[in-house]
PDB file of N, CA and C in Angstrom:
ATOM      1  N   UNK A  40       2.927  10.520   7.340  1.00 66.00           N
ATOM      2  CA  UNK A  40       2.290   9.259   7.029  1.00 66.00           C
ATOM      3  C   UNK A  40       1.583   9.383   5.689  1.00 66.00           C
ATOM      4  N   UNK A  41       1.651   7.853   5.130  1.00 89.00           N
ATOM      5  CA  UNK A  41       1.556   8.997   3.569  1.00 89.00           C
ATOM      6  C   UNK A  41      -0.155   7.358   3.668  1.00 89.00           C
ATOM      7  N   UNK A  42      -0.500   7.350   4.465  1.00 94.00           N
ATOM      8  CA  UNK A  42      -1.963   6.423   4.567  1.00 94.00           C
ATOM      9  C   UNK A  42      -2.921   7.168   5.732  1.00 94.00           C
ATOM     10  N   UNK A  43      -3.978   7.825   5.194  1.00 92.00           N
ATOM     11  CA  UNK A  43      -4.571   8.479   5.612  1.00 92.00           C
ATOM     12  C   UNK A  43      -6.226   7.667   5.491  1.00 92.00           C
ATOM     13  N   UNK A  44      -7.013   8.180   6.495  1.00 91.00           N
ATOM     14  CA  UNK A  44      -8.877   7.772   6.138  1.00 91.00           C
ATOM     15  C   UNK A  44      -9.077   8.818   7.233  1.00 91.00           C
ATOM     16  N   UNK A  45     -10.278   9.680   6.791  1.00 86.00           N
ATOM     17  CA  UNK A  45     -11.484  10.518   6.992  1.00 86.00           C
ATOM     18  C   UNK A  45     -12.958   9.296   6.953  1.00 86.00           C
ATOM     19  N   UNK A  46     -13.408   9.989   8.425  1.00 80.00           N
ATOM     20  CA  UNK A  46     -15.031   8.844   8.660  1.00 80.00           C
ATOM     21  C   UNK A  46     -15.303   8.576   7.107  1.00 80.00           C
ATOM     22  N   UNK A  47     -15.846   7.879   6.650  1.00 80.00           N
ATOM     23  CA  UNK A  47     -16.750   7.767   5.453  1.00 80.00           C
ATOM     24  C   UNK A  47     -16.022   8.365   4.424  1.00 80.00           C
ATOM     25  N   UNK A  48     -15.069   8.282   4.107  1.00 90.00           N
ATOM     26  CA  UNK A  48     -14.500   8.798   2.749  1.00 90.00           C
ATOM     27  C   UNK A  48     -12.643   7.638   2.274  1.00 90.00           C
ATOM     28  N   UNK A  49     -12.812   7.313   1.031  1.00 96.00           N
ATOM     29  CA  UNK A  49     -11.887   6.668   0.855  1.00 96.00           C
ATOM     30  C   UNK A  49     -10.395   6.193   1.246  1.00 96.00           C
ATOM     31  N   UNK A  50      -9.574   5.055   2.017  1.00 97.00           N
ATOM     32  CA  UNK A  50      -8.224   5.413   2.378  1.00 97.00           C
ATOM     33  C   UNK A  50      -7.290   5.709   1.517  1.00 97.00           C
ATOM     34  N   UNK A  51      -6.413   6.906   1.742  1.00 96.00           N
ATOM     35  CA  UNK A  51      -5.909   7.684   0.670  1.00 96.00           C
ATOM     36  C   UNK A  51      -4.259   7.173   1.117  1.00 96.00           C
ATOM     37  N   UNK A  52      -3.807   6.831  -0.159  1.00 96.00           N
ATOM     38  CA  UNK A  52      -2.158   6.683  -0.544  1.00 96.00           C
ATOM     39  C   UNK A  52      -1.538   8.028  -1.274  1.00 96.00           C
ATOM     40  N   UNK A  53      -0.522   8.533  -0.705  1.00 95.00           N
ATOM     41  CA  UNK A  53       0.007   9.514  -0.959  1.00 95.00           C
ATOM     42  C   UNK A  53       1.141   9.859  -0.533  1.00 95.00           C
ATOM     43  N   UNK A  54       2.233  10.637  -2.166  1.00 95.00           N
ATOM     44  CA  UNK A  54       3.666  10.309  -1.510  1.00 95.00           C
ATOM     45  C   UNK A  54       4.328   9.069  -2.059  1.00 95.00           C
ATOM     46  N   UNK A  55       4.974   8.743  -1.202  1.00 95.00           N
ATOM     47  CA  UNK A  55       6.051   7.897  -0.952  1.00 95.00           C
ATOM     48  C   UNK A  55       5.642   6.873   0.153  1.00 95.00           C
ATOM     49  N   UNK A  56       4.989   6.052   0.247  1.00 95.00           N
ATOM     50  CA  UNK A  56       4.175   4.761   0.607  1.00 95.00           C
ATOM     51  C   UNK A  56       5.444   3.833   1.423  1.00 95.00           C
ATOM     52  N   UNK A  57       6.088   4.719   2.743  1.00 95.00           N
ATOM     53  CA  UNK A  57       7.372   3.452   3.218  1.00 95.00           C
ATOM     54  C   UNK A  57       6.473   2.373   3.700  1.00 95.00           C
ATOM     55  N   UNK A  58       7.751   1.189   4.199  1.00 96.00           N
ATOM     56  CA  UNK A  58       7.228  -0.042   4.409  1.00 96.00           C
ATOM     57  C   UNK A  58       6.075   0.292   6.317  1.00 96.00           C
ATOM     58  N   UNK A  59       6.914   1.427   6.790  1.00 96.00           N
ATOM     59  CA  UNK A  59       5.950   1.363   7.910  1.00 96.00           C
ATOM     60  C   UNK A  59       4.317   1.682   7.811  1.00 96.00           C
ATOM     61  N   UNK A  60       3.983   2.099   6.329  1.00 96.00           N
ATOM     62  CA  UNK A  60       2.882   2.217   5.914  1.00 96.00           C
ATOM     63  C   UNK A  60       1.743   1.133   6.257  1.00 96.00           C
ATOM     64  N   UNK A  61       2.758   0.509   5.537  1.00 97.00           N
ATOM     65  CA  UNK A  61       1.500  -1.427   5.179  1.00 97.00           C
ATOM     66  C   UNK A  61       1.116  -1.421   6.671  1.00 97.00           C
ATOM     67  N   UNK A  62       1.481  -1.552   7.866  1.00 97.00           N
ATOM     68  CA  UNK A  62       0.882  -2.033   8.913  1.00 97.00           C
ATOM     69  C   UNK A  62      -0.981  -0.953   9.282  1.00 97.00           C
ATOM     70  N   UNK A  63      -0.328   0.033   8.827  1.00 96.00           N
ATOM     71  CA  UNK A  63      -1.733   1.368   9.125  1.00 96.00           C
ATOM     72  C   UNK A  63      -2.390   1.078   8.387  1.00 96.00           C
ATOM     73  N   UNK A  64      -2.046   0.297   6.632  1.00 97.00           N
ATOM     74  CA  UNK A  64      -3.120  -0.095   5.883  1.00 97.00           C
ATOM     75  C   UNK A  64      -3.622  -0.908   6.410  1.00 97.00           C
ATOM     76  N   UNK A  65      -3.057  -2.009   6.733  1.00 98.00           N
ATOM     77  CA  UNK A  65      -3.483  -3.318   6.859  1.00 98.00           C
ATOM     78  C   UNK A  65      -4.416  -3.279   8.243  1.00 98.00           C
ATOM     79  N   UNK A  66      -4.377  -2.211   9.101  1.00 97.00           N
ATOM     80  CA  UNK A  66      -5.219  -2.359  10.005  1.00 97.00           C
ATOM     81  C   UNK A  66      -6.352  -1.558   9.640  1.00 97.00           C
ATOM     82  N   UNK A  67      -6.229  -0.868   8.824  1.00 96.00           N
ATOM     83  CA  UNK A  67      -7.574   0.151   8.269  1.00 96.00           C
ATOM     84  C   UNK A  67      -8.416  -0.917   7.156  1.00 96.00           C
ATOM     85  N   UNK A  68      -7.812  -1.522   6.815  1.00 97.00           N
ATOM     86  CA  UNK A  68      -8.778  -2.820   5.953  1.00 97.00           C
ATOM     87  C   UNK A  68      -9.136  -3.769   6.284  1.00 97.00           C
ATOM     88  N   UNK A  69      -8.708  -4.156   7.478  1.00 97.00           N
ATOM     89  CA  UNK A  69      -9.136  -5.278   8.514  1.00 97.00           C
ATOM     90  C   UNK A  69     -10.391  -4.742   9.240  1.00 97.00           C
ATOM     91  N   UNK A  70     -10.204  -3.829   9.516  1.00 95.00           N
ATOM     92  CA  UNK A  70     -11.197  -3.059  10.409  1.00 95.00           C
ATOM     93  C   UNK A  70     -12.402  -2.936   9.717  1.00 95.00           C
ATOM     94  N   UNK A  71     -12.371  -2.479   8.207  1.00 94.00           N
ATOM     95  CA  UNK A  71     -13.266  -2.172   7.276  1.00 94.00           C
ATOM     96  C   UNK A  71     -13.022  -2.773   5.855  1.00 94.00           C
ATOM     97  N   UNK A  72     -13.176  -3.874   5.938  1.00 94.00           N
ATOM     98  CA  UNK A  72     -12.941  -4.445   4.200  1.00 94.00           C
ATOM     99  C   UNK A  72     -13.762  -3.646   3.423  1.00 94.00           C
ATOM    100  N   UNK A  73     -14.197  -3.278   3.350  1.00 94.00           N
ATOM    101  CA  UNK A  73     -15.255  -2.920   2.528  1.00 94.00           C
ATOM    102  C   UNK A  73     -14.590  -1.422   1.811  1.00 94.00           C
ATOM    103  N   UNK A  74     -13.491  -0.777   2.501  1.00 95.00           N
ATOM    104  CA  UNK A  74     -13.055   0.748   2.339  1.00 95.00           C
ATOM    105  C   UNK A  74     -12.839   0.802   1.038  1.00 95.00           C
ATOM    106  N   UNK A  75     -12.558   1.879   0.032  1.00 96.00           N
ATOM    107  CA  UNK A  75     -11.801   1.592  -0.837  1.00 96.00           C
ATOM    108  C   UNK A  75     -10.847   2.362  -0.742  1.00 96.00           C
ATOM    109  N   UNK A  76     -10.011   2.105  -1.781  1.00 96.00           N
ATOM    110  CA  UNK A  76      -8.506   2.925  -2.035  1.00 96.00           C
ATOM    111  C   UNK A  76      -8.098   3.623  -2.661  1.00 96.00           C
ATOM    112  N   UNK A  77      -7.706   4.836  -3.000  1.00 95.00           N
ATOM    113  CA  UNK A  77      -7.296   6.118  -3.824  1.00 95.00           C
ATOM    114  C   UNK A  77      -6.103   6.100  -3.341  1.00 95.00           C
ATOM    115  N   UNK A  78      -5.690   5.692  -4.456  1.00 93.00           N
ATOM    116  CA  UNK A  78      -4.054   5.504  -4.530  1.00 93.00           C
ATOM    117  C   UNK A  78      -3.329   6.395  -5.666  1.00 93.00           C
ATOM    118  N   UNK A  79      -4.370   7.183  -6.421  1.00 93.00           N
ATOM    119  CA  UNK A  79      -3.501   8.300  -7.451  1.00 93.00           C
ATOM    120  C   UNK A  79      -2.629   9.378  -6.946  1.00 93.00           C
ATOM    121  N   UNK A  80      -2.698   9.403  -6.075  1.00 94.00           N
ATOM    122  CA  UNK A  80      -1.201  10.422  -5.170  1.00 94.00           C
ATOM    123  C   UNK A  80      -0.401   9.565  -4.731  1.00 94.00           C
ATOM    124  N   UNK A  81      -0.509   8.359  -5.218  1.00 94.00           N
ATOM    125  CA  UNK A  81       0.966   7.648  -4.649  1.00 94.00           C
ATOM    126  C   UNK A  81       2.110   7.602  -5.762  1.00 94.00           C
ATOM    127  N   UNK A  82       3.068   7.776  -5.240  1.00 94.00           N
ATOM    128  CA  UNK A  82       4.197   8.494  -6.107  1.00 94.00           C
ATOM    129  C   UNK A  82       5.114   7.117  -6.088  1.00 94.00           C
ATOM    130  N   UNK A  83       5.425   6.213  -4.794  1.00 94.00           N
ATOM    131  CA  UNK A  83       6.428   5.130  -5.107  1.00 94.00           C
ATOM    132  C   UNK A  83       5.891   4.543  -3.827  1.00 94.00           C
ATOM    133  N   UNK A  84       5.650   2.847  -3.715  1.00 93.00           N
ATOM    134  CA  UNK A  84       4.949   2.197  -2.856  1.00 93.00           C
ATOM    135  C   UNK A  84       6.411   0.972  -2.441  1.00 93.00           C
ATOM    136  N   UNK A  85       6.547   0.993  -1.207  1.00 93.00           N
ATOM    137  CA  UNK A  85       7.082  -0.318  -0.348  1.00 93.00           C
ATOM    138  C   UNK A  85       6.383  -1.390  -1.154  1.00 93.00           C
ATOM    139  N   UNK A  86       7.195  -2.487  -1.486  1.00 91.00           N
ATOM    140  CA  UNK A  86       6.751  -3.924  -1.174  1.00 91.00           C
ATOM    141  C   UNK A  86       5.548  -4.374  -0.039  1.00 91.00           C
ATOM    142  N   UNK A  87       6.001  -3.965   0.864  1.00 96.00           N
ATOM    143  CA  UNK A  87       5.191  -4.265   1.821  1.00 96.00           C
ATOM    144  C   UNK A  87       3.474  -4.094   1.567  1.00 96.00           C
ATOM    145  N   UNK A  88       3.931  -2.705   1.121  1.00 94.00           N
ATOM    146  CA  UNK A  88       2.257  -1.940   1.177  1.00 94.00           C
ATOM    147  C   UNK A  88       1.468  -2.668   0.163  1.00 94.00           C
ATOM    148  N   UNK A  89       2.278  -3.104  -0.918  1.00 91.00           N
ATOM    149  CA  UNK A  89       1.874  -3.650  -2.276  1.00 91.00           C
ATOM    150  C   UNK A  89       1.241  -5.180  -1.880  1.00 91.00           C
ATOM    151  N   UNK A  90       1.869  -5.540  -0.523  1.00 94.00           N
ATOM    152  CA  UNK A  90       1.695  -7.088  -0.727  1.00 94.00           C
ATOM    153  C   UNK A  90       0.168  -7.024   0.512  1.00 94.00           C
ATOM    154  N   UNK A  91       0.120  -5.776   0.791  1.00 96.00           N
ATOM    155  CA  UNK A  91      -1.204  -5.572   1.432  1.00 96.00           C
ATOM    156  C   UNK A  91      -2.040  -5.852   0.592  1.00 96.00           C
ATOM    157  N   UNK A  92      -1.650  -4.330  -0.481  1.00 93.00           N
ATOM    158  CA  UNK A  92      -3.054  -4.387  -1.232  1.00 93.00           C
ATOM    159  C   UNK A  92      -3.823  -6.118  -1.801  1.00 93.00           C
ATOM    160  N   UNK A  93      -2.356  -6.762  -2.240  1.00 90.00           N
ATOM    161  CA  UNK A  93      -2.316  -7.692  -2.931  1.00 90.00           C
ATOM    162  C   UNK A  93      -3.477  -9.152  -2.281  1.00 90.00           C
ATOM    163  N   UNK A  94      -2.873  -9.219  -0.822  1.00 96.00           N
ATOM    164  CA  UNK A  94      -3.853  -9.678   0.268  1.00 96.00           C
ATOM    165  C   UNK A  94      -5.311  -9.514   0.338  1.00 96.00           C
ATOM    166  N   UNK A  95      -5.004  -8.217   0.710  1.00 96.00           N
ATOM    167  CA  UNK A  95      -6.534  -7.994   1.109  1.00 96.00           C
ATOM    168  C   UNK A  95      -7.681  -7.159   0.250  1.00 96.00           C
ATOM    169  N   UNK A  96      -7.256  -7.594  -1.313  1.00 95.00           N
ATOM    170  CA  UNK A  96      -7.949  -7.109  -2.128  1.00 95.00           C
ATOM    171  C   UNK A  96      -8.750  -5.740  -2.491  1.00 95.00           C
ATOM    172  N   UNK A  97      -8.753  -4.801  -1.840  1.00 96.00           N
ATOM    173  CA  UNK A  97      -9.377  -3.808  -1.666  1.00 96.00           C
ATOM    174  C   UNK A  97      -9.871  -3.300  -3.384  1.00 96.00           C
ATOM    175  N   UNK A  98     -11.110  -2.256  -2.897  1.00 95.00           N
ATOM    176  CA  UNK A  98     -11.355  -1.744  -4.174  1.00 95.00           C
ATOM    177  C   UNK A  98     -10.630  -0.442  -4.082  1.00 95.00           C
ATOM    178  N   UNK A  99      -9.763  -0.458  -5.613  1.00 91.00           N
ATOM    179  CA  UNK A  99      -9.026   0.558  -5.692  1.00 91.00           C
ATOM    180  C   UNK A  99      -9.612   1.218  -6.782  1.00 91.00           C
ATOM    181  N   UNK A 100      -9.235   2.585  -6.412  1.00 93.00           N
ATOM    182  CA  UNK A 100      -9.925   3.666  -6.795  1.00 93.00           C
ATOM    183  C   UNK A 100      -8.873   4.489  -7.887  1.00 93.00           C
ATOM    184  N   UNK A 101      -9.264   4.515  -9.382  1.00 90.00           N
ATOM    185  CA  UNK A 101      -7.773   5.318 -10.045  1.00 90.00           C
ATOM    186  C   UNK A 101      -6.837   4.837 -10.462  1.00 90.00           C
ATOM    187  N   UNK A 102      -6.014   5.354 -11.352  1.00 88.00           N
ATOM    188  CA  UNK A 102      -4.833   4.466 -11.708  1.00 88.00           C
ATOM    189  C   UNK A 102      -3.489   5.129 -10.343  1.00 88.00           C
ATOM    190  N   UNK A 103      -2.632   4.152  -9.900  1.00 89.00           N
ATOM    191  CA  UNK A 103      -1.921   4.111  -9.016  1.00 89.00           C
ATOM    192  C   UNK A 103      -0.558   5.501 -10.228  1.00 89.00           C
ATOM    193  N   UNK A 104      -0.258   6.079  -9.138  1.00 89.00           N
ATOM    194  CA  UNK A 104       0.452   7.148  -9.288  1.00 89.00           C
ATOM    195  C   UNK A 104       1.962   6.633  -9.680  1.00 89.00           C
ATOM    196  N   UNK A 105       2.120   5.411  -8.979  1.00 86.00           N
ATOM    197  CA  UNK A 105       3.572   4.836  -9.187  1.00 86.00           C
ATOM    198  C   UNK A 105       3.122   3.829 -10.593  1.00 86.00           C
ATOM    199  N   UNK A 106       4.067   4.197 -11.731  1.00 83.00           N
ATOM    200  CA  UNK A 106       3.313   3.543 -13.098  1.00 83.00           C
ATOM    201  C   UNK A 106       4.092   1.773 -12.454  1.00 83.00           C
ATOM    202  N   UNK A 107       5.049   1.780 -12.066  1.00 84.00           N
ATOM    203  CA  UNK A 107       5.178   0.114 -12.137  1.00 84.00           C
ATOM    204  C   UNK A 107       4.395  -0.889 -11.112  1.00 84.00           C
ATOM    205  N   UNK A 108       3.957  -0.104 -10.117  1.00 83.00           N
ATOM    206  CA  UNK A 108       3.022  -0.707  -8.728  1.00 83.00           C
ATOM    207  C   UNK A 108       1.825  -0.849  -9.959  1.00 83.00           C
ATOM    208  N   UNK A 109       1.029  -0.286 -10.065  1.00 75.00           N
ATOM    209  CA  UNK A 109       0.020  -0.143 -11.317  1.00 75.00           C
ATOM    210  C   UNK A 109      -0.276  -1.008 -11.934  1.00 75.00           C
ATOM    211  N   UNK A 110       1.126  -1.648 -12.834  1.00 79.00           N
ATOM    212  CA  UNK A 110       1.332  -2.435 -13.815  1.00 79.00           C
ATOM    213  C   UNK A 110       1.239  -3.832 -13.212  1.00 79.00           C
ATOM    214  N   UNK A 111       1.566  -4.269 -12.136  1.00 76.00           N
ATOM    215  CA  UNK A 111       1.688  -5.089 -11.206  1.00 76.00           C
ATOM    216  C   UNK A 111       1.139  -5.713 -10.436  1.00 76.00           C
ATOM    217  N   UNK A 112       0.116  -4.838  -9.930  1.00 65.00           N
ATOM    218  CA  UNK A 112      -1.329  -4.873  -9.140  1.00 65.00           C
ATOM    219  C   UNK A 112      -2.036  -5.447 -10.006  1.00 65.00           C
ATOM    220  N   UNK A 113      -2.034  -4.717 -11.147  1.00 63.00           N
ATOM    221  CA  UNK A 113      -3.270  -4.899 -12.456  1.00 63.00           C
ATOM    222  C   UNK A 113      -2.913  -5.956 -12.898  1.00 63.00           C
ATOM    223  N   UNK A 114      -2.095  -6.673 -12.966  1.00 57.00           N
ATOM    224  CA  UNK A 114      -1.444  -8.014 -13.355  1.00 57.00           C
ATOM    225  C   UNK A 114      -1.501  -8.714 -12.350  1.00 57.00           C
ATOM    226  N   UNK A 115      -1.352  -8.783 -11.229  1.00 57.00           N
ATOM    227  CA  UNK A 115      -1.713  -9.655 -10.145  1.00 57.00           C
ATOM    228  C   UNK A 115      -3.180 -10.471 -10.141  1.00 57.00           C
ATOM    229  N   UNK A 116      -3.896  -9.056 -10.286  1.00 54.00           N
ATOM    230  CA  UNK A 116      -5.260  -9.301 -10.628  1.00 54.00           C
ATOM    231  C   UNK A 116      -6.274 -10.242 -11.075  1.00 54.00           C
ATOM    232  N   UNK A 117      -5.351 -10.043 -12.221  1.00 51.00           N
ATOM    233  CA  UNK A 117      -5.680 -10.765 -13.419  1.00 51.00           C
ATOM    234  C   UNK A 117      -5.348 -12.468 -13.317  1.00 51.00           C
ATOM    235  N   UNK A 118      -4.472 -12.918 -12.322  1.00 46.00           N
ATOM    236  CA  UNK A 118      -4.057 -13.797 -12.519  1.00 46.00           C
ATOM    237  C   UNK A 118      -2.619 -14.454 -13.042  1.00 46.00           C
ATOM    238  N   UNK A 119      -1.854 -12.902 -12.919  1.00 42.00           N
ATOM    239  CA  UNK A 119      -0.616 -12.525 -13.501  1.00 42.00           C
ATOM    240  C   UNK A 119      -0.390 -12.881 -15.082  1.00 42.00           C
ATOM    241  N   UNK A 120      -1.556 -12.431 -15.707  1.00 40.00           N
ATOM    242  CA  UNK A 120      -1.671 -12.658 -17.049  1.00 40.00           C
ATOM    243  C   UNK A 120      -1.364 -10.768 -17.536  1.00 40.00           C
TER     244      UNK A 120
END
């Protein structure tokens, strides 16, 4: 499983991010909006997981390991500017 959380310490992306990912995110940020995200060990992210982050806004932590998720997110962001 490449979506991991330790009590009190950031949810970590790492690896290869498949689509069965997004559901473990999406319940670890529901649970705790507030978590943030360390996503610099993520190497290549599902759609899916992406359209989590995209959702449920989280504070992300780092530049994302996969350079085009990165580019994408950070442009989403923005307003897709």
């Amino acid at each position: 499983m490449a979506v991991t959380r330790d009590a009190g310490f950031p949810v970590k992306l790492a690896g290869t991010c498949p689509v069965e990912d997004a559901e473990t995110l999406a319940a670890i940020l529901l649970e705790d909006p507030s978590a943030p995200v360390d996503w610099t060990a993520c190497t290549r992210m599902h759609t899916a997981v992406y359209q989590v982050l995209v959702r449920l806004r989280p504070t992300m932590l780092g530049a994302c390991g996969d350079p085009f998720v990165a580019r994408w997110l950070s442009a989403s962001s923005k307003g897709g500017k």
